[in-house]
C-alpha positions as MATLAB code, in Angstrom:
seq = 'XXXXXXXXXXXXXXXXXXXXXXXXXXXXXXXXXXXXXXXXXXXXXXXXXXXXXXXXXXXXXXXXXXXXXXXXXXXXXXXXXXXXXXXXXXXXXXXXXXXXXXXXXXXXXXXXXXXXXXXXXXXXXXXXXXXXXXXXXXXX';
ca = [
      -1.813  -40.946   -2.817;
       0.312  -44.199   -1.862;
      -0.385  -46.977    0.080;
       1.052  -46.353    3.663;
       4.202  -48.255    5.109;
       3.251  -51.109    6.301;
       6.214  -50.976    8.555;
       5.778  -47.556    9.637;
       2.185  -48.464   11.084;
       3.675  -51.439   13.002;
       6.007  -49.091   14.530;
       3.081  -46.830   15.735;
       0.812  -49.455   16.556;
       3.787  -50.930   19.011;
       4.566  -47.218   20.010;
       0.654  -46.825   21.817;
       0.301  -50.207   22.610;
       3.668  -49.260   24.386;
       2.251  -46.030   25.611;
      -0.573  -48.068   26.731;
       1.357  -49.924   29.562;
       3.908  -47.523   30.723;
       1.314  -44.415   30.914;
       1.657  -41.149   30.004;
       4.813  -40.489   31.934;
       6.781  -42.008   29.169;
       4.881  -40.498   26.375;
       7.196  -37.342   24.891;
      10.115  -39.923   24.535;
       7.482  -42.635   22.988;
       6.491  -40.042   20.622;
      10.110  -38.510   20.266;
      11.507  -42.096   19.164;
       8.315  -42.788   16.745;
       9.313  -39.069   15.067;
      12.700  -40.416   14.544;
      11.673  -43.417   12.839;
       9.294  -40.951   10.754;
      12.273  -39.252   10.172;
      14.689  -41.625    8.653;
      11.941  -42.940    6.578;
      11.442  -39.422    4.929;
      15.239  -39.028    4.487;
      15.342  -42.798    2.885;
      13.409  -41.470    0.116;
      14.586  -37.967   -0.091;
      18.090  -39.400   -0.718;
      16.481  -42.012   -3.351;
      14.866  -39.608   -5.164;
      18.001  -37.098   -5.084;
      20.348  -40.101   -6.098;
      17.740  -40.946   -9.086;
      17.322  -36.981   -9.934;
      21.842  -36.940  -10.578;
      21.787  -40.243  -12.290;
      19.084  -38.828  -14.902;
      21.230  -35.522  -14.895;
      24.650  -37.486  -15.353;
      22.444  -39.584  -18.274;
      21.428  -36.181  -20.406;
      24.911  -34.565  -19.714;
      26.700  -37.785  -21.176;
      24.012  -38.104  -23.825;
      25.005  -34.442  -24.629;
      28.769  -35.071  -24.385;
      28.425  -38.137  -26.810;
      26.344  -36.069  -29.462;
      29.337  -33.077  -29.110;
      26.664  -30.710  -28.394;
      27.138  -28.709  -24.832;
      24.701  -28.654  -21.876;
      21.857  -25.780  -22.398;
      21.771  -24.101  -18.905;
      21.204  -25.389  -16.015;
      19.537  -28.226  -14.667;
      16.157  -27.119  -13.425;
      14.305  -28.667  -10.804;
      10.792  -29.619  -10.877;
       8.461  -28.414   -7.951;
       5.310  -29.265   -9.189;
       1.919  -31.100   -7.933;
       4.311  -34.366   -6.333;
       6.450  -32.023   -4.580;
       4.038  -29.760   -3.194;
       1.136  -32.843   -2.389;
       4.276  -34.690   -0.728;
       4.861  -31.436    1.803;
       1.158  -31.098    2.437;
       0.881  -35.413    3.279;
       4.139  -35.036    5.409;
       2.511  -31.611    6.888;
      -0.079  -33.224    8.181;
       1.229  -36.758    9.079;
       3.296  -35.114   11.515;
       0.957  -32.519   12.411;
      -0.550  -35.448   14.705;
       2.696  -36.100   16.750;
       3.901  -32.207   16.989;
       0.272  -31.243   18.141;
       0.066  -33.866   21.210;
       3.417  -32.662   21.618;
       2.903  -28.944   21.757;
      -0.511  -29.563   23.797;
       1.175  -31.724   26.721;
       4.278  -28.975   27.006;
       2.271  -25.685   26.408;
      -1.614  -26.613   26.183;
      -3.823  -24.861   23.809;
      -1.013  -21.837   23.265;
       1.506  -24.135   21.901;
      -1.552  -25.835   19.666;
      -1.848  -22.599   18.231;
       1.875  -21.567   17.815;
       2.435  -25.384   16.200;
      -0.073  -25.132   13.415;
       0.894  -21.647   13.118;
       4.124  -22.987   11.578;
       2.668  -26.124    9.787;
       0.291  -23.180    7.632;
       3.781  -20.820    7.387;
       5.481  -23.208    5.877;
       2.955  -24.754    3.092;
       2.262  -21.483    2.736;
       5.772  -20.641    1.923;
       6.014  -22.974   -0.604;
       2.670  -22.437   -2.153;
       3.621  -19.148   -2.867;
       7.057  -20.238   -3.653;
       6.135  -22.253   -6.398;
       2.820  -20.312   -7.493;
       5.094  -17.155   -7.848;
       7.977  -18.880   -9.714;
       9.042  -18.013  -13.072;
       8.175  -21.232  -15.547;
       5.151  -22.199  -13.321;
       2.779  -22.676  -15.963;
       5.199  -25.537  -17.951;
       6.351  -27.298  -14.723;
       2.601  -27.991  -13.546;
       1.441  -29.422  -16.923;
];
C-alpha cells in the first residue's frame, strides 16, 4: 500500500481541529470541502496515470509505425490487482466521510443505504473483472 499524503492529512487534521471550534453546526460543509480536496487529489492521479497510459500507447504505435508493421488490435486495458486494490483503498477512505454524512442526515437508515452502495459497487467490479475474458493473463 503507499505511504499516505502527507498533505492530505494536514488538510484533515485542520478540517476537525476546525470542526472542533465552530461545532457541529458547521460540520456537513467541513466535511463537504475536505471531500473536495479528496476529490481533486484522486482526479490528479487518475489524469497522471491516463496521460502516462496514451504516452506508452503513442510509444508502441510509433514503434510499430517505424518497424512498417501495423497495430495488432486494440489497445487493452489492464484491470488487475492495482486497479481493483486502488477502488477497495478509495472505497473505504471515503467510506469514513459518506458514513458520518449519511448518519447525521438519515441516522442508522442512511448508514445502511451508504454501505449498501460502497459493497454494490466493489462488487460490481469484482465481478467485472473476475468474469472478464483474458482474466487469467492480466492478473499474473
Amino acid at each position: 500500500m503507499s505511504t499516505p499524503d502527507p498533505e492530505l492529512k494536514k488538510e484533515l487534521d485542520a478540517t476537525l481541529h476546525t470542526r472542533r471550534e465552530l461545532g457541529p453546526e458547521y460540520e456537513g460543509e467541513l466535511i463537504d470541502a475536505f471531500l473536495e480536496k479528496v476529490e481533486q487529489r484522486l482526479d490528479n492521479v487518475v489524469d497522471k496515470r491516463m496521460r502516462r497510459q496514451l504516452a506508452e500507447q503513442q510509444m508502441v504505435a510509433a514503434r510499430g509505425a517505424a518497424t512498417g508493421r501495423p497495430p495488432q488490435g486494440p489497445p487493452v486495458y489492464s484491470d488487475g490487482l492495482g486497479a481493483r486494490l486502488g477502488l477497495a483503498v478509495a472505497s473505504l477512505v471515503l467510506a469514513i466521510p459518506l458514513s458520518a454524512i449519511a448518519v447525521v442526515n438519515a441516522g442508522m437508515t442512511g448508514l445502511f443505504t451508504c454501505w449498501a452502495g460502497i459493497v454494490a459497487v466493489n462488487a460490481l467490479q469484482a465481478s467485472r473483472s473476475w468474469f472478464s475474458p483474458g482474466r487469467r493473463d492480466r492478473d499474473e
